[in-house]
Coordinates of C-alpha atoms and ligand atoms in Angstrom, one line a residue:
M533 CA 0.1 -0.1 0.0
S534 CA 1.7 3.7 -0.8
E535 CA 2.1 5.7 2.2
L536 CA -0.9 8.7 2.6
T537 CA -0.1 12.1 1.3
H538 CA -3.2 13.7 2.6
V539 CA -6.7 12.9 3.1
T540 CA -9.8 15.4 1.1
L541 CA -12.2 16.0 4.3
N542 CA -16.1 16.7 2.4
A543 CA -17.1 19.6 4.3
A544 CA -21.0 20.9 3.6
G545 CA -19.9 20.0 -0.4
K546 CA -16.4 21.3 -0.6
A547 CA -13.9 19.6 -0.7
V548 CA -10.9 20.1 1.9
D549 CA -6.9 18.0 1.2
L550 CA -5.6 17.4 4.4
P551 CA -1.6 16.7 4.7
V552 CA -0.7 13.8 6.1
L553 CA 2.6 13.8 8.3
H554 CA 4.7 11.4 9.0
P555 CA 6.7 10.4 12.2
T556 CA 9.6 8.4 12.3
L557 CA 7.9 5.7 14.1
G558 CA 4.1 5.8 15.0
Q559 CA 0.9 6.6 13.6
P560 CA 0.7 8.7 10.9
C561 CA -0.9 12.7 11.8
I562 CA -3.2 14.3 8.9
E563 CA -2.5 18.2 10.1
I564 CA -5.9 20.6 10.8
A565 CA -4.2 23.6 10.8
R566 CA -5.8 24.5 7.8
L567 CA -9.1 23.4 8.7
P568 CA -10.8 26.6 10.5
K569 CA -10.2 28.5 7.0
E570 CA -11.0 26.1 4.6
T571 CA -14.3 24.5 6.4
G572 CA -15.1 27.6 9.4
C573 CA -15.2 24.6 11.5
F574 CA -13.0 23.9 14.0
T575 CA -12.1 19.9 15.2
Y576 CA -13.6 18.7 19.2
D577 CA -10.8 17.1 20.9
P578 CA -11.1 16.8 24.7
G579 CA -8.2 15.4 26.6
F580 CA -6.8 15.5 23.0
G581 CA -6.4 12.1 23.6
A582 CA -5.9 12.5 19.2
T583 CA -4.0 15.3 18.7
A584 CA -0.4 16.0 18.8
S585 CA 0.5 19.3 19.8
C586 CA 3.7 19.7 18.8
K587 CA 6.6 17.2 17.5
S588 CA 10.0 16.3 19.2
A589 CA 12.6 14.3 19.5
I590 CA 12.5 13.3 22.2
T591 CA 10.9 9.6 23.6
Y592 CA 8.9 7.1 21.4
I593 CA 5.5 5.5 23.1
D594 CA 3.7 3.0 20.7
G595 CA 1.2 2.2 23.8
D596 CA -0.1 -1.3 21.9
A597 CA 3.1 -3.1 21.4
G598 CA 4.4 -1.4 25.3
V599 CA 7.0 0.5 23.7
L600 CA 9.2 3.3 24.9
L601 CA 12.1 4.6 23.6
Y602 CA 14.6 8.1 25.0
R603 CA 15.5 9.2 21.9
G604 CA 15.6 6.3 20.3
Y605 CA 16.9 3.8 23.1
P606 CA 15.0 1.4 24.8
I607 CA 13.5 2.1 28.5
E608 CA 14.7 -2.4 28.7
Q609 CA 18.1 -1.4 28.2
L610 CA 18.8 1.6 29.8
A611 CA 17.3 0.3 33.0
E612 CA 19.9 -2.3 33.1
H613 CA 22.5 -0.7 31.6
S614 CA 22.4 3.8 32.2
S615 CA 22.0 5.8 35.2
F616 CA 19.5 8.3 35.9
L617 CA 22.3 11.6 34.9
E618 CA 22.9 9.7 32.0
V619 CA 19.7 9.2 31.4
A620 CA 19.7 13.0 31.7
Y621 CA 22.6 14.1 29.8
L622 CA 20.8 12.0 26.5
L623 CA 17.0 13.9 26.9
M624 CA 19.0 17.0 27.2
N625 CA 21.3 16.6 24.4
G626 CA 20.3 13.4 22.2
E627 CA 23.2 11.4 22.6
L628 CA 24.7 9.2 24.8
P629 CA 27.7 10.9 26.3
T630 CA 31.6 10.2 26.2
R631 CA 33.1 9.5 29.1
E632 CA 34.7 13.4 28.6
Q633 CA 30.8 14.8 28.3
F634 CA 29.2 12.8 31.2
A635 CA 32.5 13.8 33.6
R636 CA 31.3 17.5 32.4
F637 CA 28.0 17.2 32.5
E638 CA 28.0 15.1 36.2
H639 CA 30.4 17.9 36.5
E640 CA 28.4 21.0 36.4
V641 CA 24.7 19.4 37.6
T642 CA 27.5 18.9 41.5
H643 CA 28.2 22.5 41.2
H644 CA 24.8 23.8 41.4
S645 CA 22.8 22.1 43.0
M646 CA 23.4 23.7 46.7
M647 CA 20.2 26.3 47.4
H648 CA 21.0 30.4 47.7
E649 CA 20.7 31.3 51.6
A650 CA 17.7 33.2 51.2
F651 CA 15.2 29.8 49.7
R652 CA 15.5 28.4 54.2
T653 CA 13.7 32.1 54.9
F654 CA 11.5 31.1 53.0
L655 CA 11.3 27.5 53.3
Y656 CA 10.9 27.6 56.8
G657 CA 7.6 30.1 56.4
F658 CA 5.0 27.2 55.3
R659 CA 3.0 25.6 57.4
H660 CA 5.2 22.8 58.9
D661 CA 2.2 19.8 57.5
A662 CA 2.2 21.7 54.3
H663 CA 2.4 18.8 51.1
P664 CA 5.8 18.8 50.1
M665 CA 4.0 18.7 46.7
A666 CA 2.4 22.1 47.4
M667 CA 5.8 23.6 49.5
L668 CA 8.3 22.1 45.5
T669 CA 5.8 23.8 43.6
G670 CA 6.4 27.4 46.2
M671 CA 10.4 26.3 46.2
L672 CA 10.4 25.6 41.7
G673 CA 8.5 29.1 41.4
S674 CA 10.1 30.8 43.8
L675 CA 14.1 29.6 41.6
A676 CA 12.1 32.1 39.0
S677 CA 12.8 35.1 41.5
F678 CA 16.9 34.7 41.7
Y679 CA 17.6 33.8 38.3
H680 CA 15.0 36.4 36.4
N681 CA 17.0 39.9 35.8
D682 CA 19.9 38.1 34.0
L683 CA 18.2 35.1 32.2
N684 CA 18.2 35.7 28.1
I685 CA 16.5 32.6 27.5
E686 CA 16.8 33.6 23.3
D687 CA 20.8 32.8 24.6
P688 CA 21.4 28.9 23.8
E689 CA 23.8 28.4 26.6
Q690 CA 21.7 31.0 29.3
R691 CA 18.9 28.2 29.1
R692 CA 21.2 25.0 29.3
L693 CA 21.6 26.5 32.6
A694 CA 18.5 27.0 33.9
A695 CA 18.0 23.7 32.8
I696 CA 21.4 22.2 34.3
R697 CA 20.2 24.4 37.8
L698 CA 16.4 22.9 37.8
I699 CA 17.6 19.2 37.3
A700 CA 21.2 20.0 40.4
K701 CA 18.1 21.9 42.7
V702 CA 15.6 19.9 42.7
P703 CA 16.7 17.1 45.2
T704 CA 18.2 19.7 47.0
I705 CA 14.3 22.1 47.4
A706 CA 13.2 18.0 47.6
A707 CA 15.1 16.9 50.7
A708 CA 14.8 20.4 52.7
C709 CA 10.9 20.5 51.9
H710 CA 10.8 17.1 53.8
R711 CA 13.9 17.9 57.1
Y712 CA 11.4 21.4 57.4
S713 CA 8.3 18.9 57.4
I714 CA 9.8 16.4 59.9
G715 CA 11.6 19.5 61.6
W716 CA 15.6 17.9 60.8
P717 CA 18.2 20.5 59.9
I718 CA 18.8 20.6 55.8
R719 CA 21.5 19.4 55.2
Y720 CA 24.5 21.1 52.4
P721 CA 24.9 18.7 49.6
R722 CA 27.6 16.5 49.3
N723 CA 29.8 17.3 46.0
N724 CA 31.6 14.1 46.5
L725 CA 28.1 11.4 45.7
E726 CA 26.9 10.4 42.9
Y727 CA 22.8 12.0 42.0
T728 CA 21.1 9.7 43.6
T729 CA 22.7 8.7 46.3
R730 CA 23.3 12.4 47.4
F731 CA 20.2 13.3 47.5
L732 CA 19.6 9.9 49.4
H733 CA 22.4 11.8 52.3
M734 CA 20.2 15.0 51.9
M735 CA 17.0 13.2 52.8
K736 CA 18.3 10.5 55.8
E737 CA 20.9 11.6 56.9
V738 CA 20.4 13.0 60.3
P739 CA 24.2 15.6 62.0
S740 CA 25.4 12.6 64.9
E741 CA 26.4 10.5 62.8
P742 CA 27.0 8.7 59.3
L743 CA 24.5 7.4 57.3
E744 CA 25.3 3.8 56.3
L745 CA 23.5 3.9 52.9
N746 CA 22.9 0.2 51.6
P747 CA 23.6 0.1 47.4
V748 CA 20.6 -1.3 47.2
A749 CA 18.6 1.8 47.9
A750 CA 20.4 3.7 46.0
K751 CA 20.7 1.1 43.2
A752 CA 16.2 0.8 42.9
M753 CA 15.8 5.0 43.1
D754 CA 18.2 5.3 40.5
L755 CA 16.2 3.0 38.5
L756 CA 12.8 4.9 39.5
F757 CA 14.0 7.6 38.9
I758 CA 14.9 6.2 34.8
L759 CA 11.2 4.7 34.0
H760 CA 10.3 7.9 35.4
A761 CA 12.3 10.9 33.8
D762 CA 10.1 11.4 30.5
H763 CA 6.7 9.9 29.1
E764 CA 6.4 11.8 26.1
Q765 CA 3.8 14.3 25.7
N766 CA 1.5 13.5 29.1
A767 CA -0.3 16.3 31.0
S768 CA 2.1 17.8 33.6
T769 CA 4.7 17.9 30.0
S770 CA 2.3 19.6 28.3
T771 CA 1.7 22.2 31.2
V772 CA 5.4 22.4 30.8
R773 CA 5.1 23.2 27.0
L774 CA 1.8 25.7 27.7
V775 CA 4.2 27.5 30.1
G776 CA 7.3 27.2 28.3
S777 CA 5.1 28.7 25.0
T778 CA 4.6 31.9 26.8
G779 CA 8.1 32.1 27.2
A780 CA 7.8 32.4 30.6
N781 CA 10.9 32.1 32.4
P782 CA 12.1 28.5 33.2
Y783 CA 11.6 27.5 36.6
V784 CA 8.1 28.6 36.4
S785 CA 7.1 26.4 34.6
V786 CA 8.7 23.7 35.2
A787 CA 7.0 24.4 38.8
A788 CA 3.4 24.3 36.3
G789 CA 4.4 21.1 35.6
V790 CA 4.6 19.9 38.8
A791 CA 1.4 21.0 39.7
A792 CA 0.3 19.7 37.2
L793 CA 2.0 16.0 37.9
W794 CA 0.2 16.1 42.4
G795 CA -3.1 15.7 40.4
P796 CA -4.0 11.9 41.6
A797 CA -5.3 10.7 37.8
H798 CA -0.6 11.8 37.3
G799 CA 1.7 11.8 39.4
G800 CA -0.9 11.6 42.8
A801 CA -1.4 8.4 41.8
N802 CA 1.6 6.3 43.3
E803 CA 0.4 8.2 46.8
A804 CA -2.6 6.9 45.9
V805 CA -1.4 3.0 44.9
L806 CA 0.5 3.4 48.8
K807 CA -3.6 4.3 50.5
M808 CA -5.6 2.1 49.1
L809 CA -3.1 -0.8 49.7
E810 CA -3.6 0.6 53.5
E811 CA -7.5 1.1 53.2
I812 CA -7.5 -3.2 51.3
G813 CA -5.3 -3.9 54.1
R814 CA -5.2 -7.9 54.0
P815 CA -5.1 -10.3 50.4
E816 CA -8.6 -11.3 51.3
N817 CA -10.3 -8.4 51.6
V818 CA -8.8 -8.6 47.2
G819 CA -12.3 -8.9 46.1
S820 CA -14.2 -6.9 47.3
A821 CA -12.1 -4.4 46.5
V822 CA -12.1 -5.2 42.7
A823 CA -15.7 -5.9 42.9
R824 CA -16.2 -2.0 44.0
A825 CA -13.6 -0.6 41.4
K826 CA -15.9 -2.4 38.6
D827 CA -19.2 -0.7 40.8
K828 CA -19.6 3.4 38.7
E829 CA -21.6 4.2 41.1
S830 CA -19.0 3.3 44.1
G831 CA -17.0 6.0 42.1
F832 CA -13.4 4.0 43.3
R833 CA -10.7 3.1 40.8
L834 CA -7.6 0.7 41.2
M835 CA -5.5 2.9 41.7
G836 CA -2.3 1.9 39.9
F837 CA -4.4 0.3 36.8
G838 CA -4.2 1.2 33.3
H839 CA -2.3 4.3 31.1
R840 CA -4.2 6.9 28.5
V841 CA -1.3 5.4 26.7
Y842 CA -0.3 1.6 27.0
K843 CA -3.3 -0.4 26.1
N844 CA -1.3 -3.5 26.2
F845 CA 1.3 -3.3 29.9
D846 CA 2.9 -0.6 31.2
P847 CA 6.9 -1.6 30.1
R848 CA 7.8 0.4 33.2
A849 CA 6.0 -1.9 35.7
K850 CA 7.5 -5.3 33.6
I851 CA 10.3 -3.1 34.8
I852 CA 9.9 -1.8 38.4
R853 CA 7.8 -5.6 39.7
E854 CA 11.7 -6.8 39.2
M855 CA 13.1 -4.2 41.4
C856 CA 10.7 -4.5 43.5
H857 CA 10.7 -8.3 44.6
K858 CA 14.6 -7.4 44.6
V859 CA 14.8 -4.9 47.0
L860 CA 11.4 -6.9 49.7
A861 CA 14.7 -9.6 49.5
E862 CA 17.3 -7.5 49.3
L863 CA 16.8 -4.7 52.4
G864 CA 14.8 -7.9 54.2
V865 CA 11.6 -6.4 53.8
D866 CA 8.1 -8.6 54.8
D867 CA 6.0 -6.5 53.6
P868 CA 2.0 -7.7 53.8
L869 CA 1.4 -4.7 51.2
L870 CA 2.8 -6.2 48.5
E871 CA 1.3 -9.9 49.0
V872 CA -1.7 -7.6 48.8
A873 CA -0.4 -6.1 45.4
M874 CA 0.1 -9.1 44.2
R875 CA -3.4 -10.1 44.9
L876 CA -4.6 -7.3 43.3
E877 CA -2.8 -7.2 40.4
E878 CA -3.0 -10.9 40.1
A879 CA -7.5 -10.6 40.2
A880 CA -7.6 -7.6 38.6
L881 CA -5.6 -9.3 35.5
K882 CA -8.7 -11.8 35.7
D883 CA -11.6 -9.9 35.5
E884 CA -13.3 -9.4 32.4
Y885 CA -13.9 -5.8 33.5
F886 CA -10.0 -5.2 33.5
I887 CA -9.2 -7.3 30.1
Q888 CA -12.0 -5.8 27.8
R889 CA -10.7 -2.1 29.3
K890 CA -6.9 -3.3 28.6
L891 CA -6.6 -2.1 32.4
Y892 CA -3.1 -3.0 33.4
P893 CA -0.7 -1.9 36.3
N894 CA 0.4 1.0 35.7
V895 CA 4.3 1.8 36.9
D896 CA 2.7 3.7 40.2
F897 CA 1.5 1.0 41.0
Y898 CA 4.8 -1.0 41.9
S899 CA 7.3 2.4 42.6
G900 CA 5.4 3.3 46.1
I901 CA 5.9 -0.1 47.2
I902 CA 10.1 0.3 46.6
Y903 CA 9.5 3.8 47.9
K904 CA 7.9 3.0 51.3
A905 CA 10.4 -0.1 51.3
L906 CA 13.4 2.2 50.8
G907 CA 11.5 4.6 53.9
I908 CA 10.5 7.4 51.7
P909 CA 7.6 9.4 53.2
T910 CA 3.6 8.0 51.8
E911 CA 3.6 11.8 50.9
M912 CA 6.5 12.1 49.2
F913 CA 6.2 9.8 46.4
T914 CA 5.1 12.6 44.5
V915 CA 8.2 14.7 44.6
M916 CA 10.4 11.7 43.5
F917 CA 8.4 11.5 40.0
A918 CA 9.3 15.3 39.6
I919 CA 12.9 14.7 41.3
A920 CA 13.1 12.4 37.8
R921 CA 10.1 14.3 35.8
T922 CA 13.0 17.8 36.0
A923 CA 15.0 15.9 32.8
G924 CA 12.3 14.9 30.8
W925 CA 10.2 18.9 31.5
V926 CA 13.9 20.4 30.6
S927 CA 14.5 18.2 27.6
H928 CA 11.5 19.3 26.7
W929 CA 11.3 23.3 27.7
L930 CA 14.9 23.8 26.2
E931 CA 13.5 21.7 22.8
Q932 CA 10.0 23.9 22.5
Q933 CA 12.4 27.4 22.6
E934 CA 14.0 26.0 19.4
D935 CA 11.0 25.1 17.4
P936 CA 11.3 26.8 14.9
E937 CA 7.1 25.6 15.2
N938 CA 6.5 27.0 18.4
R939 CA 3.6 29.4 18.9
I940 CA 2.1 30.2 22.2
G941 CA -0.5 27.5 23.1
R942 CA -3.8 28.4 23.1
P943 CA -6.4 25.9 22.4
R944 CA -10.4 26.7 20.8
Q945 CA -13.2 25.3 22.6
I946 CA -17.0 24.5 22.1
Y947 CA -19.2 27.4 23.7
T948 CA -22.3 26.2 25.9
G949 CA -23.8 28.6 27.9
A950 CA -26.2 31.9 27.1
G951 CA -27.1 33.5 23.7
R952 CA -26.2 36.8 23.4
R953 CA -29.3 38.9 26.6
D954 CA -29.3 42.3 27.9
F955 CA -28.0 43.7 31.1
V956 CA -30.3 43.5 33.8
P957 CA -30.4 46.7 36.3
M958 CA -30.1 44.6 40.5
P959 CA -33.6 46.1 41.0
Q960 CA -35.6 44.1 38.3
R961 CA -33.3 41.2 38.8
Ligands
ACO2326 N1 -10.2 0.9 38.0 C1 -11.2 0.7 37.9 N2 -11.8 1.1 36.5 C2 -11.2 1.7 35.5 C3 -9.5 3.0 35.2 C4 -9.2 1.4 37.1 N3 -8.0 2.3 38.2 N4 -9.4 3.1 34.8 C5 -10.2 3.2 33.8 N5 -11.4 2.4 34.4 C6 -12.4 2.1 33.1 C7 -12.7 3.5 32.9 O1 -14.6 3.9 34.6 C8 -14.2 3.4 31.5 O2 -14.8 2.7 32.3 P1 -16.5 2.5 30.7 O3 -15.8 2.1 29.6 O4 -16.9 1.3 31.2 O5 -17.3 4.2 31.1 C9 -13.0 2.8 30.9 O6 -11.8 1.9 32.2 C10 -11.4 3.6 30.7 O7 -11.4 4.4 31.0 P2 -10.8 6.0 31.1 O8 -11.1 6.9 32.4 O9 -12.4 6.4 29.8 O10 -9.3 5.2 30.5 P3 -8.5 7.5 30.3 O11 -7.6 6.4 29.2 O12 -8.9 8.1 29.8 O13 -8.1 7.4 31.7 C11 -6.2 6.7 33.4 C12 -6.7 6.3 32.1 C13 -6.7 8.6 34.0 C14 -5.2 6.6 34.0 C15 -7.1 5.9 34.0 O14 -7.5 4.7 33.8 C16 -7.3 6.0 35.9 O15 -7.7 6.9 36.7 N6 -6.2 5.0 36.8 C17 -5.9 5.2 38.6 C18 -5.2 6.0 38.2 C19 -3.6 5.6 38.1 O16 -3.5 5.1 37.8 N7 -3.2 6.8 37.7 C20 -2.3 6.9 36.9 C21 -1.4 7.3 34.8 S1 0.1 6.6 34.7 C22 1.0 8.1 34.8 O17 0.4 9.0 35.2 C23 2.1 7.9 35.5

């Protein structure tokens, strides 16, 4: 069959030719930009399920085949052979680094990991029980006040530096938010440690004694960071791009991404999974939980199941499932929630309701259990996701700023309100 080059739309007797664009991988795309002019009609696609918002060379997903590629490299290979920081370089720059390039990148990230001391005052203004995602959103937004006047986003080198600063500072800020909420003194980043280990030290080390960190913990955290680093035009990345399309400062663009990530339908799901597993409590309660999830009246969904794009399986969930067992065994954690999780997965995968709707465990189903085993408090789970996704957000922001087709994002609507009517003065209403 010859390649589809255009489609013809018949609009009230007028034939309109629409070009078809072909990506390097994936489904062809009908370009509709001319449609309103030619037909007087817009298109309607709530939730953007059928609409590409940009061209991007960063991440490819085939939801039906369960494929995830970062810059062409399969997630399974990166999970096995790479590190989070190398993946961050790859996402930002398009190619894997040479030894020298990586050493330079690591040095730069390491040497931008400190926070301005004034940040403490800002942090201490939050209520002690503020949710860390609320703090992270505020703290990242406030970075724009530290790097504003001298930031010229037209300059590629300044854009690159902003991206490095974000990747470098997010773990420091995240750990500081956690420590503030539990009343521990803030720990400075230690330059002799690599990225993920440095973060775990900032989270866990008390001033009174050195921290003995199990290397399995750092390895597991690094793997989770790799798996969460990017996922093409998801809600938070699209938010970063929408804010970025206005020419806004990169720090507030990323802060907006953090806000979008917080929702339970997106990154907040890992926290919701753990709360759900705790609520279910025991393996024998799994059956009634599955029944409740199928009952639309209950308003209850199985958290960690289903995905907008993966309608077969989530390749990240496959890798995480294995890691989950390994971490629990090596750290000697005997967590009854894992038994609940296994039973739940088994029951849902056998159930017609879930099979018909292609609802499989997603990445968040297991990540919460691993975070729990690593001693990360539940309310910090989405913050972990945000640290990793910062690599993706800044890469998309960089790509967007260089894209000659970048325009301010401005969706249309189907107006369903009142027709034109005249103002009625208050006494006559
Ligand atoms: N439990 C029970 N039923 C579900 C679930 C679930 N987790 N997810 C979807 N369904 C049902 C819906 O009720 C709907 O049924 P219907 O066709 O009878 O009306 C059908 O499956 C399709 O669901 P949609 O909401 O249309 O699917 P969509 O692609 O819009 O949503 C989403 C995807 C938001 C992830 C959804 O599956 C969900 O809410 N899952 C739970 C939350 C979650 O785990 N989110 C994490 C996503 S991954 C990430 O952000 C890293």
